[in-house]
Amino acid sequence: MPSLQGAPRFVRACFRQKVDRTPVWFMRQAGRYMKEYRDLRKKYSILQLAKTPELACEVTLQPIRAMPIDAAIIFADILLPIEPMGARLRFAPGPVIDNPVRSAADVRRLKDFDSREGLSFVLRAIALARRELGPIPLIGFAGAPFTLASYLIEGGPSDHFLKTKAFMLEQPKAWDQLMGKVRRITAAYLKAQVEAGAQAVQLFDSWVGCLSPEQYRKCVLPHSRFVLSALKSSGVPVIHFGTGTAGFLEDFASAGGDVIGVDWRLDLDAAWGKIGARAIQGNLDPTVLFAAKPVLKSAVRDILARACGRKGFIFNLGHGILPQTPVENVKAVVDWVHAWSLN
Ligand code: CP3
């Protein structure tokens, strides 16, 4: 662990150090619930925003200017690395991959690449944002091998992950080759983000909850562990986030990460019971941000009560912020978390 003297409260909390107040940020905090973002999107596509470092930096700063959150997350997308791998990606408006991976030959065709070339725009955006942010720490991120592989195979979002699971269970060798490629690229990409200035990184395994515990242990855990282990020497905290992980949280946590991101399908104190002495990030249901203030207030209070002053708590949602979320409710949550967690 690096020296944490004078480190921001978000970084201190990731390493389970004492903090003056509970840090708070929101997954997908840069996005369509903000008017400033929607205005920019009238002029630029999501890929244009992500691939223009000045614009990506601007979008990263929008929520920071609007409220006193404790961390920024670089504006990018977990799907960006699949383009230099050879996938044809577009947003229509959700992601579509026109040449999905369906066979061992498709896996062989996927290219390895150096993120300093193939994803240089993300690294430049990180360097720019880091300069602009001053004392606010910047989080880099990537999709976890399973979630990324699911997009490569399905060709877009999916309800039941039928094609992904068929591939995983029926073509285990090709699956391991696919995960082998994805994990190498992901580990190198995250390291490059740290070198560019990211002060923490988050691995998003957004769809891993569609798996049985046995499927997770056998087909996914070793690959996530590879990525998370590769970052241990980076000196920055690593957040390992998944949704629907309640049934195998011990296994999920055993793959690694300084901080475990949990969703709202599990009480925060129960999650802690399962993972032991590790930092936790979560876990407000994003739909509760649409509720009347008293309802929202008591949900926030409940989470803070369950965190119960433990070291290593980062307040967040259990998944990304939804597009129509009222901004004033998001701001209220930031203020309540800070005010109620004063030591
Ligand atoms: O958190 C942040 O503010 C940083 C930016 C960020 C985006 N995507 C920008 C984005 C982050 C961290 C992501 C991660 C991401 N992208 C995930 C993992 C997190 C999660 O929510 O589970 C996933 C699964 C994706 C893939 C993806 N990108 C989908 C499924 C979609 C379309 C769905 C939707 O919300 O419309 C995107 C597009 C996308 N990425 C948007 C944003 C702000 C919305 C695009 C728009 O402006 O129209």
CSV table of C-alpha atoms and ligand atoms in Angstrom, one decimal:
chain,number,residue,atom,x,y,z
A,1,MET,CA,0.0,0.0,0.0
A,2,PRO,CA,1.4,3.5,-0.9
A,3,SER,CA,1.7,6.2,1.7
A,4,LEU,CA,-1.8,7.6,2.3
A,5,GLN,CA,-0.9,10.8,4.2
A,6,GLY,CA,-3.0,13.6,2.7
A,7,ALA,CA,-4.7,11.2,0.3
A,8,PRO,CA,-8.3,12.0,-0.7
A,9,ARG,CA,-11.0,10.3,1.4
A,10,PHE,CA,-12.1,8.1,-1.5
A,11,VAL,CA,-8.6,6.6,-1.8
A,12,ARG,CA,-8.2,6.3,2.0
A,13,ALA,CA,-11.5,4.5,2.2
A,14,CYS,CA,-10.6,2.1,-0.6
A,15,PHE,CA,-7.6,1.1,1.6
A,16,ARG,CA,-9.7,0.9,4.8
A,17,GLN,CA,-8.1,3.9,6.4
A,18,LYS,CA,-9.9,6.3,8.7
A,19,VAL,CA,-11.8,9.1,6.8
A,20,ASP,CA,-13.4,12.4,8.0
A,21,ARG,CA,-16.7,11.6,6.1
A,22,THR,CA,-18.0,8.7,4.0
A,23,PRO,CA,-16.9,9.2,0.4
A,24,VAL,CA,-19.6,9.1,-2.3
A,25,TRP,CA,-19.7,8.9,-6.1
A,26,PHE,CA,-22.1,7.3,-8.6
A,27,MET,CA,-21.5,4.8,-11.3
A,28,ARG,CA,-22.5,6.4,-14.6
A,29,GLN,CA,-22.4,9.8,-13.0
A,30,ALA,CA,-21.5,11.3,-16.3
A,31,GLY,CA,-24.5,10.8,-18.6
A,32,ARG,CA,-28.0,11.5,-19.8
A,33,TYR,CA,-29.6,12.5,-16.4
A,34,MET,CA,-27.5,15.7,-16.7
A,35,LYS,CA,-28.7,18.5,-19.1
A,36,GLU,CA,-25.0,19.5,-19.8
A,37,TYR,CA,-24.4,16.0,-21.1
A,38,ARG,CA,-27.6,15.8,-23.2
A,39,ASP,CA,-26.6,19.2,-24.7
A,40,LEU,CA,-23.3,17.9,-25.8
A,41,ARG,CA,-24.9,14.7,-27.2
A,42,LYS,CA,-27.0,16.8,-29.5
A,43,LYS,CA,-23.7,17.7,-31.3
A,44,TYR,CA,-21.7,14.5,-30.9
A,45,SER,CA,-22.2,10.8,-30.9
A,46,ILE,CA,-21.2,8.8,-27.9
A,47,LEU,CA,-18.2,7.4,-29.8
A,48,GLN,CA,-17.2,10.9,-30.8
A,49,LEU,CA,-17.3,12.1,-27.2
A,50,ALA,CA,-15.3,9.1,-26.0
A,51,LYS,CA,-12.7,9.4,-28.8
A,52,THR,CA,-12.0,13.2,-28.5
A,53,PRO,CA,-9.9,13.6,-25.3
A,54,GLU,CA,-11.0,17.3,-24.8
A,55,LEU,CA,-14.7,16.3,-24.9
A,56,ALA,CA,-14.3,13.1,-22.8
A,57,CYS,CA,-12.5,15.3,-20.3
A,58,GLU,CA,-15.3,17.9,-20.3
A,59,VAL,CA,-18.0,15.2,-19.7
A,60,THR,CA,-15.9,13.7,-16.9
A,61,LEU,CA,-15.9,17.1,-15.2
A,62,GLN,CA,-19.7,17.8,-15.6
A,63,PRO,CA,-20.9,16.0,-12.5
A,64,ILE,CA,-17.9,17.3,-10.5
A,65,ARG,CA,-18.9,20.9,-11.2
A,66,ALA,CA,-22.5,20.1,-10.3
A,67,MET,CA,-22.0,18.5,-6.9
A,68,PRO,CA,-19.3,17.8,-4.3
A,69,ILE,CA,-18.7,14.2,-5.1
A,70,ASP,CA,-15.5,12.5,-3.9
A,71,ALA,CA,-14.3,11.0,-7.2
A,72,ALA,CA,-14.5,11.4,-10.9
A,73,ILE,CA,-14.8,8.5,-13.4
A,74,ILE,CA,-13.2,9.0,-16.8
A,75,PHE,CA,-15.8,9.2,-19.6
A,76,ALA,CA,-15.3,6.2,-21.8
A,77,ASP,CA,-17.2,2.9,-22.3
A,78,ILE,CA,-16.4,-0.7,-21.4
A,79,LEU,CA,-16.8,-1.6,-25.1
A,80,LEU,CA,-14.1,0.6,-26.5
A,81,PRO,CA,-11.4,-2.1,-26.4
A,82,ILE,CA,-13.3,-4.4,-28.6
A,83,GLU,CA,-12.9,-2.1,-31.6
A,84,PRO,CA,-9.1,-2.5,-31.8
A,85,MET,CA,-9.7,-6.2,-31.2
A,86,GLY,CA,-11.5,-6.2,-34.6
A,87,ALA,CA,-15.1,-6.0,-33.6
A,88,ARG,CA,-17.3,-3.5,-35.5
A,89,LEU,CA,-19.0,-1.5,-32.8
A,90,ARG,CA,-21.8,1.1,-33.2
A,91,PHE,CA,-24.4,2.5,-30.9
A,92,ALA,CA,-28.0,2.4,-32.2
A,93,PRO,CA,-28.7,3.7,-29.5
A,94,GLY,CA,-27.6,0.7,-27.5
A,95,PRO,CA,-24.4,-1.1,-28.5
A,96,VAL,CA,-24.4,-3.4,-31.6
A,97,ILE,CA,-21.5,-5.5,-32.8
A,98,ASP,CA,-21.9,-6.4,-36.4
A,99,ASN,CA,-19.4,-9.3,-36.4
A,100,PRO,CA,-20.0,-11.2,-33.2
A,101,VAL,CA,-17.8,-14.0,-32.0
A,102,ARG,CA,-19.5,-17.4,-32.6
A,103,SER,CA,-16.7,-19.9,-33.3
A,104,ALA,CA,-13.1,-20.8,-32.4
A,105,ALA,CA,-12.0,-19.3,-35.7
A,106,ASP,CA,-13.7,-16.0,-34.7
A,107,VAL,CA,-11.7,-16.1,-31.5
A,108,ARG,CA,-8.5,-16.6,-33.4
A,109,ARG,CA,-9.2,-13.6,-35.6
A,110,LEU,CA,-9.5,-11.3,-32.5
A,111,LYS,CA,-6.4,-9.0,-32.4
A,112,ASP,CA,-4.2,-8.3,-29.5
A,113,PHE,CA,-3.2,-4.6,-29.4
A,114,ASP,CA,-1.2,-2.0,-27.4
A,115,SER,CA,-3.7,0.3,-25.6
A,116,ARG,CA,-1.1,3.1,-25.9
A,117,GLU,CA,-1.9,2.9,-29.7
A,118,GLY,CA,-5.4,1.4,-30.0
A,119,LEU,CA,-6.9,3.4,-27.1
A,120,SER,CA,-4.6,6.3,-26.9
A,121,PHE,CA,-7.5,8.7,-26.8
A,122,VAL,CA,-8.7,7.3,-23.4
A,123,LEU,CA,-5.2,7.7,-22.0
A,124,ARG,CA,-5.0,11.3,-23.2
A,125,ALA,CA,-8.4,12.0,-21.7
A,126,ILE,CA,-7.2,10.6,-18.4
A,127,ALA,CA,-4.1,12.8,-18.5
A,128,LEU,CA,-6.2,15.9,-19.3
A,129,ALA,CA,-8.9,15.2,-16.7
A,130,ARG,CA,-6.3,14.5,-14.0
A,131,ARG,CA,-4.8,18.0,-14.6
A,132,GLU,CA,-8.3,19.7,-14.4
A,133,LEU,CA,-9.5,17.8,-11.4
A,134,GLY,CA,-7.0,19.1,-8.9
A,135,PRO,CA,-7.6,17.3,-5.6
A,136,ILE,CA,-10.5,15.1,-6.8
A,137,PRO,CA,-9.3,11.6,-7.6
A,138,LEU,CA,-9.9,10.1,-11.0
A,139,ILE,CA,-11.1,6.5,-11.5
A,140,GLY,CA,-10.2,4.6,-14.6
A,141,PHE,CA,-12.2,1.4,-15.6
A,142,ALA,CA,-12.6,-1.5,-17.9
A,143,GLY,CA,-15.2,-4.3,-18.4
A,144,ALA,CA,-14.4,-7.6,-16.7
A,145,PRO,CA,-13.6,-10.6,-19.0
A,146,PHE,CA,-17.0,-12.2,-18.7
A,147,THR,CA,-19.1,-9.0,-19.3
A,148,LEU,CA,-16.9,-8.1,-22.3
A,149,ALA,CA,-17.0,-11.6,-23.7
A,150,SER,CA,-20.8,-11.5,-23.4
A,151,TYR,CA,-21.0,-8.5,-25.7
A,152,LEU,CA,-18.6,-10.0,-28.2
A,153,ILE,CA,-20.6,-13.2,-28.4
A,154,GLU,CA,-24.2,-11.8,-28.2
A,155,GLY,CA,-23.4,-8.8,-30.4
A,156,GLY,CA,-25.2,-6.5,-28.0
A,157,PRO,CA,-27.2,-6.5,-24.8
A,158,SER,CA,-29.0,-9.7,-23.9
A,159,ASP,CA,-31.8,-10.9,-21.6
A,160,HIS,CA,-30.7,-14.5,-21.0
A,161,PHE,CA,-27.2,-14.7,-22.4
A,162,LEU,CA,-28.1,-17.8,-24.3
A,163,LYS,CA,-25.4,-17.6,-26.9
A,164,THR,CA,-22.7,-16.7,-24.3
A,165,LYS,CA,-23.6,-19.6,-22.0
A,166,ALA,CA,-23.8,-22.0,-24.9
A,167,PHE,CA,-20.4,-20.9,-26.1
A,168,MET,CA,-19.0,-21.1,-22.6
A,169,LEU,CA,-20.4,-24.5,-21.8
A,170,GLU,CA,-20.2,-26.2,-25.2
A,171,GLN,CA,-16.8,-24.9,-26.5
A,172,PRO,CA,-14.7,-24.7,-23.3
A,173,LYS,CA,-11.4,-24.6,-25.2
A,174,ALA,CA,-12.5,-21.7,-27.4
A,175,TRP,CA,-14.0,-20.0,-24.4
A,176,ASP,CA,-10.7,-20.2,-22.5
A,177,GLN,CA,-8.9,-18.8,-25.6
A,178,LEU,CA,-11.3,-15.9,-25.8
A,179,MET,CA,-11.1,-15.2,-22.1
A,180,GLY,CA,-7.3,-15.4,-22.3
A,181,LYS,CA,-7.2,-12.7,-25.0
A,182,VAL,CA,-9.7,-10.5,-23.2
A,183,ARG,CA,-8.0,-10.8,-19.9
A,184,ARG,CA,-4.5,-9.9,-21.2
A,185,ILE,CA,-5.8,-6.8,-23.1
A,186,THR,CA,-7.9,-5.7,-20.0
A,187,ALA,CA,-5.0,-6.0,-17.6
A,188,ALA,CA,-2.6,-4.1,-19.9
A,189,TYR,CA,-5.3,-1.4,-20.6
A,190,LEU,CA,-5.9,-0.8,-16.9
A,191,LYS,CA,-2.2,-0.6,-16.2
A,192,ALA,CA,-1.9,1.9,-19.0
A,193,GLN,CA,-4.7,4.0,-17.4
A,194,VAL,CA,-2.8,4.0,-14.1
A,195,GLU,CA,0.3,5.1,-15.9
A,196,ALA,CA,-1.7,7.9,-17.6
A,197,GLY,CA,-2.9,9.2,-14.2
A,198,ALA,CA,-5.9,7.2,-13.0
A,199,GLN,CA,-5.7,7.1,-9.1
A,200,ALA,CA,-8.0,4.0,-8.8
A,201,VAL,CA,-9.5,1.6,-11.3
A,202,GLN,CA,-12.8,-0.3,-11.4
A,203,LEU,CA,-13.5,-3.6,-13.1
A,204,PHE,CA,-17.1,-3.8,-14.2
A,205,ASP,CA,-18.6,-7.3,-14.2
A,206,SER,CA,-22.1,-6.0,-14.8
A,207,TRP,CA,-23.7,-9.2,-16.1
A,208,VAL,CA,-21.9,-11.8,-14.1
A,209,GLY,CA,-25.0,-12.4,-12.0
A,210,CYS,CA,-26.5,-14.4,-14.8
A,211,LEU,CA,-24.2,-17.3,-13.9
A,212,SER,CA,-24.6,-20.1,-11.4
A,213,PRO,CA,-21.9,-20.1,-8.6
A,214,GLU,CA,-20.3,-23.2,-10.2
A,215,GLN,CA,-20.2,-21.6,-13.7
A,216,TYR,CA,-18.6,-18.5,-12.1
A,217,ARG,CA,-16.0,-20.5,-10.3
A,218,LYS,CA,-15.1,-22.7,-13.2
A,219,CYS,CA,-15.4,-20.5,-16.3
A,220,VAL,CA,-14.9,-16.9,-15.1
A,221,LEU,CA,-13.2,-16.5,-11.7
A,222,PRO,CA,-9.6,-17.5,-12.9
A,223,HIS,CA,-9.8,-14.9,-15.7
A,224,SER,CA,-11.0,-12.1,-13.4
A,225,ARG,CA,-8.4,-13.1,-10.9
A,226,PHE,CA,-5.7,-12.7,-13.6
A,227,VAL,CA,-6.7,-9.1,-14.3
A,228,LEU,CA,-7.1,-8.2,-10.6
A,229,SER,CA,-3.7,-9.8,-9.6
A,230,ALA,CA,-2.0,-8.0,-12.5
A,231,LEU,CA,-3.0,-4.7,-10.9
A,232,LYS,CA,-1.8,-5.5,-7.4
A,233,SER,CA,1.6,-3.9,-8.0
A,234,SER,CA,0.1,-0.7,-9.5
A,235,GLY,CA,-0.2,1.1,-6.2
A,236,VAL,CA,-3.7,2.2,-6.8
A,237,PRO,CA,-6.9,0.7,-5.3
A,238,VAL,CA,-8.9,-1.7,-7.4
A,239,ILE,CA,-12.7,-1.9,-7.2
A,240,HIS,CA,-14.2,-5.2,-8.3
A,241,PHE,CA,-17.9,-4.5,-9.1
A,242,GLY,CA,-20.6,-7.0,-10.1
A,243,THR,CA,-24.4,-7.2,-10.0
A,244,GLY,CA,-26.5,-10.2,-9.0
A,245,THR,CA,-23.5,-11.6,-7.1
A,246,ALA,CA,-25.3,-12.3,-3.8
A,247,GLY,CA,-25.3,-16.1,-4.4
A,248,PHE,CA,-21.6,-16.3,-4.9
A,249,LEU,CA,-20.2,-13.2,-3.3
A,250,GLU,CA,-17.4,-15.1,-1.4
A,251,ASP,CA,-16.2,-16.5,-4.7
A,252,PHE,CA,-16.5,-13.1,-6.5
A,253,ALA,CA,-14.5,-11.4,-3.7
A,254,SER,CA,-11.9,-14.2,-3.8
A,255,ALA,CA,-11.1,-13.2,-7.4
A,256,GLY,CA,-9.6,-10.0,-5.9
A,257,GLY,CA,-10.0,-6.3,-5.6
A,258,ASP,CA,-9.3,-3.9,-2.7
A,259,VAL,CA,-13.0,-2.9,-2.8
A,260,ILE,CA,-16.0,-5.1,-3.6
A,261,GLY,CA,-18.9,-3.3,-5.4
A,262,VAL,CA,-22.2,-4.8,-4.4
A,263,ASP,CA,-25.8,-4.2,-5.6
A,264,TRP,CA,-29.0,-3.7,-3.6
A,265,ARG,CA,-30.1,-7.3,-3.8
A,266,LEU,CA,-28.1,-7.9,-0.6
A,267,ASP,CA,-28.1,-6.0,2.7
A,268,LEU,CA,-24.8,-4.1,3.0
A,269,ASP,CA,-24.1,-5.7,6.5
A,270,ALA,CA,-24.9,-9.2,5.1
A,271,ALA,CA,-22.4,-8.5,2.2
A,272,TRP,CA,-19.8,-7.6,4.8
A,273,GLY,CA,-20.5,-10.8,6.7
A,274,LYS,CA,-19.7,-12.7,3.5
A,275,ILE,CA,-16.5,-11.0,2.5
A,276,GLY,CA,-14.8,-10.1,5.8
A,277,ALA,CA,-12.2,-7.4,6.2
A,278,ARG,CA,-12.4,-5.7,2.8
A,279,ALA,CA,-13.7,-2.4,1.7
A,280,ILE,CA,-17.2,-2.2,0.2
A,281,GLN,CA,-18.8,0.1,-2.3
A,282,GLY,CA,-22.6,0.3,-2.8
A,283,ASN,CA,-25.4,-0.2,-2.7
A,284,LEU,CA,-28.5,2.1,-3.2
A,285,ASP,CA,-31.1,0.8,-5.6
A,286,PRO,CA,-30.8,3.4,-8.5
A,287,THR,CA,-34.6,3.4,-8.9
A,288,VAL,CA,-34.9,4.8,-5.3
A,289,LEU,CA,-33.4,8.1,-6.7
A,290,PHE,CA,-36.8,8.6,-8.3
A,291,ALA,CA,-38.7,8.4,-5.0
A,292,ALA,CA,-40.0,11.2,-2.9
A,293,LYS,CA,-37.4,12.8,-0.7
A,294,PRO,CA,-38.5,11.1,2.6
A,295,VAL,CA,-38.4,7.7,1.0
A,296,LEU,CA,-34.9,8.4,-0.5
A,297,LYS,CA,-33.7,9.8,2.8
A,298,SER,CA,-34.6,6.7,4.7
A,299,ALA,CA,-33.0,4.5,2.2
A,300,VAL,CA,-29.7,6.4,2.5
A,301,ARG,CA,-30.0,6.3,6.3
A,302,ASP,CA,-30.5,2.6,6.2
A,303,ILE,CA,-27.4,2.0,4.1
A,304,LEU,CA,-25.3,4.2,6.4
A,305,ALA,CA,-26.7,2.4,9.5
A,306,ARG,CA,-25.7,-0.9,8.0
A,307,ALA,CA,-22.2,0.4,7.2
A,308,CYS,CA,-22.2,1.3,10.9
A,309,GLY,CA,-19.0,3.4,10.8
A,310,ARG,CA,-16.8,0.5,9.5
A,311,LYS,CA,-13.6,1.5,7.8
A,312,GLY,CA,-13.6,0.9,4.1
A,313,PHE,CA,-17.0,2.1,3.0
A,314,ILE,CA,-17.7,4.0,-0.2
A,315,PHE,CA,-21.3,5.1,-0.8
A,316,ASN,CA,-22.5,4.5,-4.3
A,317,LEU,CA,-25.5,3.0,-6.2
A,318,GLY,CA,-25.8,-0.7,-6.7
A,319,HIS,CA,-25.6,-0.1,-10.4
A,320,GLY,CA,-25.4,2.8,-12.8
A,321,ILE,CA,-27.5,5.9,-12.5
A,322,LEU,CA,-30.6,5.8,-14.8
A,323,PRO,CA,-31.1,8.4,-17.6
A,324,GLN,CA,-34.2,10.2,-16.2
A,325,THR,CA,-32.9,10.5,-12.6
A,326,PRO,CA,-33.7,13.9,-11.0
A,327,VAL,CA,-30.4,15.7,-10.5
A,328,GLU,CA,-31.6,17.4,-7.4
A,329,ASN,CA,-32.1,14.0,-5.7
A,330,VAL,CA,-28.6,12.9,-6.6
A,331,LYS,CA,-27.3,16.1,-5.1
A,332,ALA,CA,-29.4,15.6,-1.9
A,333,VAL,CA,-27.8,12.1,-1.5
A,334,VAL,CA,-24.3,13.5,-1.7
A,335,ASP,CA,-25.2,16.1,1.0
A,336,TRP,CA,-26.9,13.6,3.3
A,337,VAL,CA,-24.0,11.1,3.1
A,338,HIS,CA,-21.5,13.7,3.9
A,339,ALA,CA,-23.6,15.3,6.7
A,340,TRP,CA,-24.6,12.1,8.4
A,341,SER,CA,-21.2,10.5,8.4
A,342,LEU,CA,-19.4,13.3,10.1
A,343,ASN,CA,-17.1,11.9,12.8
B,1,CP3,O1,-19.7,6.1,-15.2
B,1,CP3,C1,-19.5,7.1,-16.0
B,1,CP3,O2,-20.1,8.2,-15.9
B,1,CP3,C2,-18.4,7.0,-17.0
B,1,CP3,C3,-18.8,6.6,-18.3
B,1,CP3,C4,-19.4,5.2,-18.6
B,1,CP3,C5,-20.2,4.9,-19.7
B,1,CP3,N1,-20.3,3.6,-19.8
B,1,CP3,C6,-20.7,5.9,-20.7
B,1,CP3,C7,-21.9,5.6,-21.5
B,1,CP3,C8,-19.1,3.9,-18.0
B,1,CP3,C9,-18.4,3.6,-16.7
B,1,CP3,C10,-19.8,2.9,-18.8
B,1,CP3,C11,-19.7,1.5,-18.5
B,1,CP3,C12,-20.5,0.6,-19.2
B,1,CP3,N2,-20.8,0.6,-20.6
B,1,CP3,C13,-21.0,-0.6,-18.7
B,1,CP3,C14,-20.8,-1.1,-17.3
B,1,CP3,C15,-21.6,-0.4,-16.3
B,1,CP3,C16,-23.0,-0.8,-16.3
B,1,CP3,O3,-23.9,0.1,-16.3
B,1,CP3,O4,-23.3,-2.0,-16.1
B,1,CP3,C17,-21.7,-1.3,-19.7
B,1,CP3,C18,-22.5,-2.6,-19.6
B,1,CP3,C19,-21.6,-0.5,-20.9
B,1,CP3,C20,-22.1,-0.8,-22.3
B,1,CP3,C21,-23.1,0.2,-22.7
B,1,CP3,N3,-22.7,1.5,-23.1
B,1,CP3,C22,-24.4,0.1,-22.9
B,1,CP3,C23,-25.2,-1.2,-22.6
B,1,CP3,C24,-24.9,1.3,-23.4
B,1,CP3,C25,-26.3,1.7,-23.8
B,1,CP3,C26,-27.2,1.6,-22.7
B,1,CP3,C27,-27.7,3.0,-22.3
B,1,CP3,O5,-27.6,3.3,-21.1
B,1,CP3,O6,-28.2,3.6,-23.2
B,1,CP3,C28,-23.8,2.2,-23.4
B,1,CP3,C29,-23.8,3.6,-23.9
B,1,CP3,C30,-23.3,4.6,-22.9
B,1,CP3,N4,-22.1,4.5,-22.3
B,1,CP3,C31,-23.9,5.8,-22.5
B,1,CP3,C32,-23.0,6.4,-21.6
B,1,CP3,C33,-23.2,7.8,-20.9
B,1,CP3,C34,-25.2,6.3,-22.9
B,1,CP3,C35,-25.1,6.7,-24.4
B,1,CP3,C36,-25.8,7.9,-24.8
B,1,CP3,O7,-25.3,9.0,-24.4
B,1,CP3,O8,-26.7,7.8,-25.6
